Coordinates of C-alpha atoms and ligand atoms in Angstrom, one line a residue:
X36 CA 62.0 245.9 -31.9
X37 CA 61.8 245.3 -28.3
X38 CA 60.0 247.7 -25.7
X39 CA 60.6 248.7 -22.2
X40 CA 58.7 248.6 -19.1
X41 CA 57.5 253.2 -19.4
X42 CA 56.3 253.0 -15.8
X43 CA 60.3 253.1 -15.1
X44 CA 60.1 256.4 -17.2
X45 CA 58.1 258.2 -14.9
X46 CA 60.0 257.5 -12.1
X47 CA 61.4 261.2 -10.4
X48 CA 65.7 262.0 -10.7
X49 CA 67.9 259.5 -9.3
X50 CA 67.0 258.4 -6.4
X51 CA 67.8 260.2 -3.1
X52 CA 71.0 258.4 -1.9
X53 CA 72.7 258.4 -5.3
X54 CA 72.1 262.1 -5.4
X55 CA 73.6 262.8 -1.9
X56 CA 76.5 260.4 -3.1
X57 CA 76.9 262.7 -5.9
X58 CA 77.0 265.7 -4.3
X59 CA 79.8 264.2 -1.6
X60 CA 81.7 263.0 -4.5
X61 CA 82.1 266.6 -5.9
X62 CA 82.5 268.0 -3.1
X63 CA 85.6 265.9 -2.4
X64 CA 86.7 266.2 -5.6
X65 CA 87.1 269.7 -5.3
X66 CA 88.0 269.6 -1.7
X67 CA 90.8 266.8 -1.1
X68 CA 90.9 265.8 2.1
X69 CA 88.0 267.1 3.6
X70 CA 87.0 265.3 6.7
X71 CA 83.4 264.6 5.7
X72 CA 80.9 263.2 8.3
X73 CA 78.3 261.0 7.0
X74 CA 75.1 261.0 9.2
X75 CA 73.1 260.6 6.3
X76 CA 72.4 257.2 5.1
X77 CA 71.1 255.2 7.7
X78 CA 73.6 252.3 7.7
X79 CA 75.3 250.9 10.7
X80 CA 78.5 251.4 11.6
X81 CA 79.2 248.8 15.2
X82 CA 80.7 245.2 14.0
X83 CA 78.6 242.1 14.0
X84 CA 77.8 240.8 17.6
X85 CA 80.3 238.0 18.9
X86 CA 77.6 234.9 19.5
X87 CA 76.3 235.8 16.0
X88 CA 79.9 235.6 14.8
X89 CA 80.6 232.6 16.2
X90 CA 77.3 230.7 14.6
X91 CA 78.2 232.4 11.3
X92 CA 81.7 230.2 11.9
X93 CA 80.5 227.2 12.8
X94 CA 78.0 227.1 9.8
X95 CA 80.5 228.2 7.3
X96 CA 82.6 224.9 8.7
X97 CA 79.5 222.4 8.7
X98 CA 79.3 223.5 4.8
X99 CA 82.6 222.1 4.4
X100 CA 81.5 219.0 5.7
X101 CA 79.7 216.1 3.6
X102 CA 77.2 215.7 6.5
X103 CA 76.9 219.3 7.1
X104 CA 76.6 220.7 3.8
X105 CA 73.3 222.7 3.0
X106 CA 72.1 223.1 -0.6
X107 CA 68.9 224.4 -1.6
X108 CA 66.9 225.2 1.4
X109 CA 62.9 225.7 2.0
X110 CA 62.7 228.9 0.0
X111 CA 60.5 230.1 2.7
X112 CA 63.1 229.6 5.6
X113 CA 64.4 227.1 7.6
X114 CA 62.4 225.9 10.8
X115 CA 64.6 226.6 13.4
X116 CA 64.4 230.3 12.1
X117 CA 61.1 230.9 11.5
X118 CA 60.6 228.8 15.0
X119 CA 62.4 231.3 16.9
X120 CA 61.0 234.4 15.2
X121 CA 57.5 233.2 15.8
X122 CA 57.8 232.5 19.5
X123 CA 60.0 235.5 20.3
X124 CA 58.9 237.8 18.2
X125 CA 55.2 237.1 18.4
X126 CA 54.0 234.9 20.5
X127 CA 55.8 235.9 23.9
X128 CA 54.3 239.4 23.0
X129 CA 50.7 237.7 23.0
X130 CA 50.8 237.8 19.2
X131 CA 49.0 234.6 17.4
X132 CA 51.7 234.2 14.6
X133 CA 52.8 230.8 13.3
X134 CA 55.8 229.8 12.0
X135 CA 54.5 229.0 8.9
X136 CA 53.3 232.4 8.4
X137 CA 57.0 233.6 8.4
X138 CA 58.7 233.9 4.9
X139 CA 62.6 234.4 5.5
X140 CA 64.6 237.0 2.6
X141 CA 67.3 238.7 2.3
X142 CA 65.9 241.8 3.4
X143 CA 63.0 244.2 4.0
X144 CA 63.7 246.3 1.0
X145 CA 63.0 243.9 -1.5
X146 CA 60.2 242.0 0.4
X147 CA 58.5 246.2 1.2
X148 CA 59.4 246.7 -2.6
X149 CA 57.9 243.0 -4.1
X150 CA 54.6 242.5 -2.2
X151 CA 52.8 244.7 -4.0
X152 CA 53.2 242.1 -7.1
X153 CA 50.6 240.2 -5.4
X154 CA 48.0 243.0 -5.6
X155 CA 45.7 244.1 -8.7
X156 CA 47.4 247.0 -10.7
X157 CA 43.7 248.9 -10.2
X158 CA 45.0 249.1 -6.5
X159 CA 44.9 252.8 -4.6
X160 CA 47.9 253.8 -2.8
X161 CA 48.2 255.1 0.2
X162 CA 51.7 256.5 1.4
X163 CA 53.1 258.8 4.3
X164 CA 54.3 261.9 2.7
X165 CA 57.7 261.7 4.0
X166 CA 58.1 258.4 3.1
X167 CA 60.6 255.6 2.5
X168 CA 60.9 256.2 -1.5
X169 CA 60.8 252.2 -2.3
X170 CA 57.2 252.1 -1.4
X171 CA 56.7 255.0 -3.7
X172 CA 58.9 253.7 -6.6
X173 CA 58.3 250.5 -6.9
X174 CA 54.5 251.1 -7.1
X175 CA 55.7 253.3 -10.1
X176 CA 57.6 250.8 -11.4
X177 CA 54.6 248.2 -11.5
X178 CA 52.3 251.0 -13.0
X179 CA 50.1 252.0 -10.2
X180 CA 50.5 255.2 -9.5
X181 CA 49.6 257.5 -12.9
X182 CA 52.0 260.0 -13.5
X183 CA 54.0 262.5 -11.6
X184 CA 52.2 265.5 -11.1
X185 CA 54.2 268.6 -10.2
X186 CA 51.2 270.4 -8.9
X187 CA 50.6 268.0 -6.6
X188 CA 53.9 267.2 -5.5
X189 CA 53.1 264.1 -6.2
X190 CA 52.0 260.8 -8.5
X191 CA 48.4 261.2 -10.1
X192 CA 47.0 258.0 -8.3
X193 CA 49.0 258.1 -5.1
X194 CA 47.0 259.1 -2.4
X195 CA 49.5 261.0 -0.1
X196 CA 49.3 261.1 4.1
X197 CA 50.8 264.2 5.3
X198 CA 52.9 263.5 8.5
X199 CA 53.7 266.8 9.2
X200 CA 54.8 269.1 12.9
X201 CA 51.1 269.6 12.9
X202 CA 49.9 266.0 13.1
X203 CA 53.1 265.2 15.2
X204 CA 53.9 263.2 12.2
X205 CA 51.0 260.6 12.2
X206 CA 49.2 259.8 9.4
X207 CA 45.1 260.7 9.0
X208 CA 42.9 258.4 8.1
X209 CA 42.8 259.6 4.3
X210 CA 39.7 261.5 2.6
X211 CA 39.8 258.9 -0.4
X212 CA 39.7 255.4 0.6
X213 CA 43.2 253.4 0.0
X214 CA 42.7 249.6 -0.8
X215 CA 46.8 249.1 0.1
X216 CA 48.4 251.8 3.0
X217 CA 51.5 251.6 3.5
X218 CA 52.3 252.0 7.5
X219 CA 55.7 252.3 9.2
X220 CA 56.9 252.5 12.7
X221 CA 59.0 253.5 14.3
X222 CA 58.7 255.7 11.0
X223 CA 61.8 256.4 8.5
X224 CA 62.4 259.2 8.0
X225 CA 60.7 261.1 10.9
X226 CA 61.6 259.3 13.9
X227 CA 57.8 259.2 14.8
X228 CA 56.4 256.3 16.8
X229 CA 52.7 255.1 16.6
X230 CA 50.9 254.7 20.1
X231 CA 48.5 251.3 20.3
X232 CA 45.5 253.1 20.5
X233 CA 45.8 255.1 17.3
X234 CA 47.6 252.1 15.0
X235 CA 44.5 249.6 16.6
X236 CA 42.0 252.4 14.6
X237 CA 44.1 252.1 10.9
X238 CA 43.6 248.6 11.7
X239 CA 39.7 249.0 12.4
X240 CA 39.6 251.1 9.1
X241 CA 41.4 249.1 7.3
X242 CA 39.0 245.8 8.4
X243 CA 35.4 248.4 8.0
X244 CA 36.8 249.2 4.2
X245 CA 38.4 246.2 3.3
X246 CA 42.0 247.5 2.9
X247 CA 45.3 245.8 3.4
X248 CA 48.2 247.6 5.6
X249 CA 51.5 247.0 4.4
X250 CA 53.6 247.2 7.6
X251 CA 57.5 247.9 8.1
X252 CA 58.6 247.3 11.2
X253 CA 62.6 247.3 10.3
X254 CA 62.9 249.6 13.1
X255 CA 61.2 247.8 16.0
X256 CA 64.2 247.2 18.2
X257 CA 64.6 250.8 19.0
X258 CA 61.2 251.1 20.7
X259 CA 62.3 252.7 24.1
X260 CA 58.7 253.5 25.6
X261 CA 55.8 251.5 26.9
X262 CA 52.5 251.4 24.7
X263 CA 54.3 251.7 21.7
X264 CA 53.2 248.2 20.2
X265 CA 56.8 246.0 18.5
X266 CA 54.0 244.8 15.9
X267 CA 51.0 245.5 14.4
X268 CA 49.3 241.9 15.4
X269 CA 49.3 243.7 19.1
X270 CA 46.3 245.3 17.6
X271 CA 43.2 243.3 17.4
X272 CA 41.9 242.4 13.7
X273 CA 45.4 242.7 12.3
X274 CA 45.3 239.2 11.1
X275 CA 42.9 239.8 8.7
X276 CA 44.0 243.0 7.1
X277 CA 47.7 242.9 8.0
X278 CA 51.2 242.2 6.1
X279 CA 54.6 242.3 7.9
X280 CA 57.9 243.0 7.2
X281 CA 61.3 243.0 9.7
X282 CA 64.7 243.5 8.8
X283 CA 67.7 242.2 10.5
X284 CA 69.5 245.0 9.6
X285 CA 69.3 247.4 12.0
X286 CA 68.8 245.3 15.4
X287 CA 71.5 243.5 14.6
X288 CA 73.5 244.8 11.7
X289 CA 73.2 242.7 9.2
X290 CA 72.6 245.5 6.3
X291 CA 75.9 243.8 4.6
X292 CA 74.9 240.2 5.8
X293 CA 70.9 240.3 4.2
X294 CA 68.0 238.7 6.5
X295 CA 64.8 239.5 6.9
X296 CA 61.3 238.2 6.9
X297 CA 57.2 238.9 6.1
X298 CA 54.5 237.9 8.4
X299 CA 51.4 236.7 6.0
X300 CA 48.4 235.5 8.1
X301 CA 46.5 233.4 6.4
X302 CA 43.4 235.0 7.8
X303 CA 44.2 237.1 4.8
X304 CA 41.6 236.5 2.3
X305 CA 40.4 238.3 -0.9
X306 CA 37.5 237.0 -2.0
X307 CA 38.3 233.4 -1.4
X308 CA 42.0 233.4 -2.2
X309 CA 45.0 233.4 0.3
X310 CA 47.2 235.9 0.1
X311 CA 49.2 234.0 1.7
X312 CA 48.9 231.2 -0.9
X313 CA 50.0 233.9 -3.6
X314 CA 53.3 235.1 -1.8
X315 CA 54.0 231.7 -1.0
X316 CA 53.9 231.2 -4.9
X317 CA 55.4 234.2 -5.7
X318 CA 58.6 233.6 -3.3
X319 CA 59.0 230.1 -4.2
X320 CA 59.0 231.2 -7.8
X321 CA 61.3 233.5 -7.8
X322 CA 63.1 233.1 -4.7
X323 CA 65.7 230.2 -3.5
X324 CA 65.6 231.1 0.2
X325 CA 68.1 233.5 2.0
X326 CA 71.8 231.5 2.4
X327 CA 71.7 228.9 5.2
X328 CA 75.2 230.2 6.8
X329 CA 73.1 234.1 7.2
X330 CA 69.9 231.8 8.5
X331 CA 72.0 230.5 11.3
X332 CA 73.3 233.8 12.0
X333 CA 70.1 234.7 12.4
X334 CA 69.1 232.4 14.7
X335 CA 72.2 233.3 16.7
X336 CA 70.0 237.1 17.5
X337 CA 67.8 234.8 19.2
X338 CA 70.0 233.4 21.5
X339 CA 70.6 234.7 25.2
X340 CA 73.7 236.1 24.5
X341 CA 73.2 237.4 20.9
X342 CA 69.7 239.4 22.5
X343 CA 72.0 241.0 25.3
X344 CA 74.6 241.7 22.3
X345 CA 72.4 243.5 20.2
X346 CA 71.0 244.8 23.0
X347 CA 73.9 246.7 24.0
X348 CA 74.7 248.1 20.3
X349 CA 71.1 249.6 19.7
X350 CA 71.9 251.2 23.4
X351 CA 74.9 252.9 21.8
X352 CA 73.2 253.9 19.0
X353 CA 70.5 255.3 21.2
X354 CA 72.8 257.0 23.2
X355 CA 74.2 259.0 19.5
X356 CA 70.0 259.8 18.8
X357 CA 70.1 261.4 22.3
X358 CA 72.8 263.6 21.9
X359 CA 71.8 264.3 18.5
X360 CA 68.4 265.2 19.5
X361 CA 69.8 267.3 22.8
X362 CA 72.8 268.7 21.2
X363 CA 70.4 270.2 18.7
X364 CA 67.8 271.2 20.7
X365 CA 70.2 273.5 22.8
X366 CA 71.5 274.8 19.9
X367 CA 67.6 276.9 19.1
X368 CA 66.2 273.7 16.5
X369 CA 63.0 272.3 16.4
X370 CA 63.7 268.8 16.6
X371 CA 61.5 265.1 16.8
X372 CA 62.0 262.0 16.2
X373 CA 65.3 259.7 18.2
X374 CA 63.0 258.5 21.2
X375 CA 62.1 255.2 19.8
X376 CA 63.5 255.8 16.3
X377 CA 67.5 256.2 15.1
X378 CA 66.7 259.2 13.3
X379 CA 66.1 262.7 14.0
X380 CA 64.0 265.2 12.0
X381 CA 65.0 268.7 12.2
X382 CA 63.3 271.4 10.8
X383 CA 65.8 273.5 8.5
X384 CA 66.6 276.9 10.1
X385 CA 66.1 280.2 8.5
X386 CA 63.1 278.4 6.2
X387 CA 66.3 276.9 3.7
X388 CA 65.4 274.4 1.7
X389 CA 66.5 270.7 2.8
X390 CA 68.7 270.8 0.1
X391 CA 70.4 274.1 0.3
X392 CA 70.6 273.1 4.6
X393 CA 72.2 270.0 2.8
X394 CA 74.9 271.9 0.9
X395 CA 75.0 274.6 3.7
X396 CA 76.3 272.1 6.1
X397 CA 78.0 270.0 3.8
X398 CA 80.3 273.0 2.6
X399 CA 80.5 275.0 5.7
X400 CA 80.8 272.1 7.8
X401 CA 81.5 269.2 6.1
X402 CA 78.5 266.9 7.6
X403 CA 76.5 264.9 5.3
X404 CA 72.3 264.3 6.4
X405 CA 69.8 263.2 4.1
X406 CA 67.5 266.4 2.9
X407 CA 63.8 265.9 3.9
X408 CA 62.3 266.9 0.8
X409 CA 63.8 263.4 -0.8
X410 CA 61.0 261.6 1.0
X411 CA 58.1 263.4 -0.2
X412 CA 56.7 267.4 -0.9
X413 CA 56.2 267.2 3.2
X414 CA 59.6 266.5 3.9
X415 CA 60.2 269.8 2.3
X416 CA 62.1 272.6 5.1
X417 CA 63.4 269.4 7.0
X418 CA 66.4 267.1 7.7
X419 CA 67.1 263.8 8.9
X420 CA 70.4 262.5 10.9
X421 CA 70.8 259.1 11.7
X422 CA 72.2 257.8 15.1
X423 CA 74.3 255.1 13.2
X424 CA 77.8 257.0 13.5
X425 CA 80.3 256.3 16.7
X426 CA 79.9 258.4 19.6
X427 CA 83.5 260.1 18.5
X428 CA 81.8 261.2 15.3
X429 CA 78.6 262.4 16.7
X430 CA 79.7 264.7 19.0
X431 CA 82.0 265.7 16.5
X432 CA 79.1 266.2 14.4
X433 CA 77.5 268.2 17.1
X434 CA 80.1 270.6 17.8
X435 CA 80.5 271.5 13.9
X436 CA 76.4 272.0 13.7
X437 CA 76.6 274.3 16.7
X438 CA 79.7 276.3 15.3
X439 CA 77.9 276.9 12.2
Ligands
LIG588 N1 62.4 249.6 5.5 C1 62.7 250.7 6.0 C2 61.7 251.7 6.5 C3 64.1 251.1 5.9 O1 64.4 252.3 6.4 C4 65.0 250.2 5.4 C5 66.5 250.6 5.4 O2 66.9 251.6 5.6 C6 64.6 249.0 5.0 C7 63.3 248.7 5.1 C8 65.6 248.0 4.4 O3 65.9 247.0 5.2 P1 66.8 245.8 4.7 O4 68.2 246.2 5.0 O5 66.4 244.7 5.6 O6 66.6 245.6 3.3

């Protein structure tokens, strides 16, 4: 008789999204009709950018062409991808990134959710508590974190960083000492952005105690203020205790499209093997490289015209997380995050749970956010909205929150 992986078993309920999905699909069930907002899951909602459009044409048509045609690719990306990453992205920011440090994939959630299969299962975790769950889970999944605890709030072997109104949602350095933290800014789901200063001393105790930083950086692009670093090789030492990931996603919109990449120094050394040498197995092996036709898109966010593209849509999204965050704070809540971030973290009013605020507005009002407590026990008596709606339904948004 066959087994199963049990780790899987001890993951907690459904995850978040399907739950909230759930809960709107009832809701409308019972309520045909109902003009339901969604500011809760944080896709985006503007089309693709024209120049990216136009490369995404001109590579489907090459495809059709004998001399044009691309089959299996370099499973780590194509060099005229990792080429511009590496000198726009790092190098004209003073970063010392090569392109051969860039591995190309369809996405930051599965390149956040696979790297830790490089890593020993003996491993300590360290999270943000909120947290984006797929760091969570899919340390569950692999068997690293024990079991969940209730009492705790938590999983046995996790070690948890509460980012909390206290802290201004930064992460201490934690009591126990993490061999793998998991670090990112701008953060999801509390808007919170990480000054130089204090990420260069997670990277000075990462190097002092021999830790790795796992770092997501999907929401880079929305950086609006100075001394906020883009990437974590701003900070000196990060080479040797520092992993990567972008997304294209939310710069540029490619959450339907897939692209994304992981920077792997190969400073990055555990006693004597590359880690870099591991992922490059890892992705080769089980990995045949992101489609060309989305590479070349890619390529096209690069370009003059696809930078002041992209430019423009995170600008209107920017423009939603500052009504949002304006709109709410003239209403009497307590609300952070949607400087440098597209999401805002409110704290619930009345000390109501995030879900019953969830089903309070979602009933009364008929908006949909995502409840705090789904990223973590410190998430608990808060809620997120993203700025990833149009204008027309963000201030629509606005004006139901403030008649309820
Ligand atoms: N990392 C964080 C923190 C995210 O919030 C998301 C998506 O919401 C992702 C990664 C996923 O990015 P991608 O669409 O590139 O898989």
């Amino acid at each position: 008789m066959y087994t199963i992986n049990e780790n899987y078993l001890n993951l907690q309920g459904s995850y978040l999204f399907s739950e909230i999905a759930k809960r709107v699909e009832a809701y409308k069930e019972a309520n045909p009709g109902a003009d339901v907002i969604r500011l809760g899951i944080g896709d985006v909602t503007q089309p693709i950018a024209p120049a990216i459009i136009r490369a995404l044409h001109t590579a489907v048509d090459e495809m059709g062409s004998a001399e044009g045609f691309h089959g299996y690719g370099p499973e780590q990306g194509y060099a005229f991808l990792r080429n511009a990453i590496a000198q726009q992205d790092y190098q004209e920011r003073g970063c010392k990134i090569d392109p051969d440090e860039i591995f190309v994939s369809d996405g930051a959630k599965c390149d956040v959710g696979n790297i830790q299969e490089i890593f020993g299962l003996d491993n300590r975790v360290a999270v943000c508590d909120p947290v984006y769950p797929v760091y969570v889970d899919t340390n569950v999944m692999a068997g690293r974190s024990g079991r969940f605890d209730p009492k705790k709030g938590g999983f046995e072997r996790l070690i948890y960083m509460p980012c909390t109104q206290e802290n201004d949602f930064l992460p201490e350095l934690p009591a126990q000492t993490p061999d793998l933290i998991y670090l990112c800014f701008p953060n999801n789901p509390t808007g919170a952005a990480i000054h130089k200063d204090a990420l260069q001393k997670w990277v000075d105790y990462a190097n002092q105690n021999g830790s790795i930083i796992l770092y997501d950086a999907a929401y880079e692009a929305y950086i609006s203020q100075e001394d906020i670093p883009h990437s974590i090789y701003e900070c000196e030492g990060a080479r040797t205790c520092a992993i990567e990931m972008h997304s294209f996603s939310k710069n540029a919109g490619f959450t339907g499209l897939r692209l994304g990449y992981t920077v792997i120094p190969k400073d990055l050394v555990c006693n004597g093997t590359s880690l870099h040498a591991l992922w490059n197995r890892r992705h080769g092996t089980r990995y045949n490289g992101a489609p060309y036709i989305v590479q070349r898109a890619g390529e096209a966010v690069y370009s003059a015209e696809g930078k002041a593209q992209i430019r423009q849509q995170v600008a209107y999204y920017m423009e939603n997380a500052r009504m949002i965050r304006e709109g709410l704070a003239r209403a009497g809540f307590a609300v952070y995050g949607g400087v440098n971030a597209p999401y805002i973290w409110l704290k619930t009013p009345k000390n109501l749970t995030s879900w019953d605020f969830f089903d309070l507005l979602l009933k009364e009002v008929q908006l949909v956010g995502t409840p705090g407590s789904g990223f973590g026990a410190s998430g608990e008596g808060f809620f997120r909205l993203t700025a990833f709606g149009t204008h027309e339904n963000t201030i629509e948004a606005l004006k139901r929150i403030q008649r309820l």
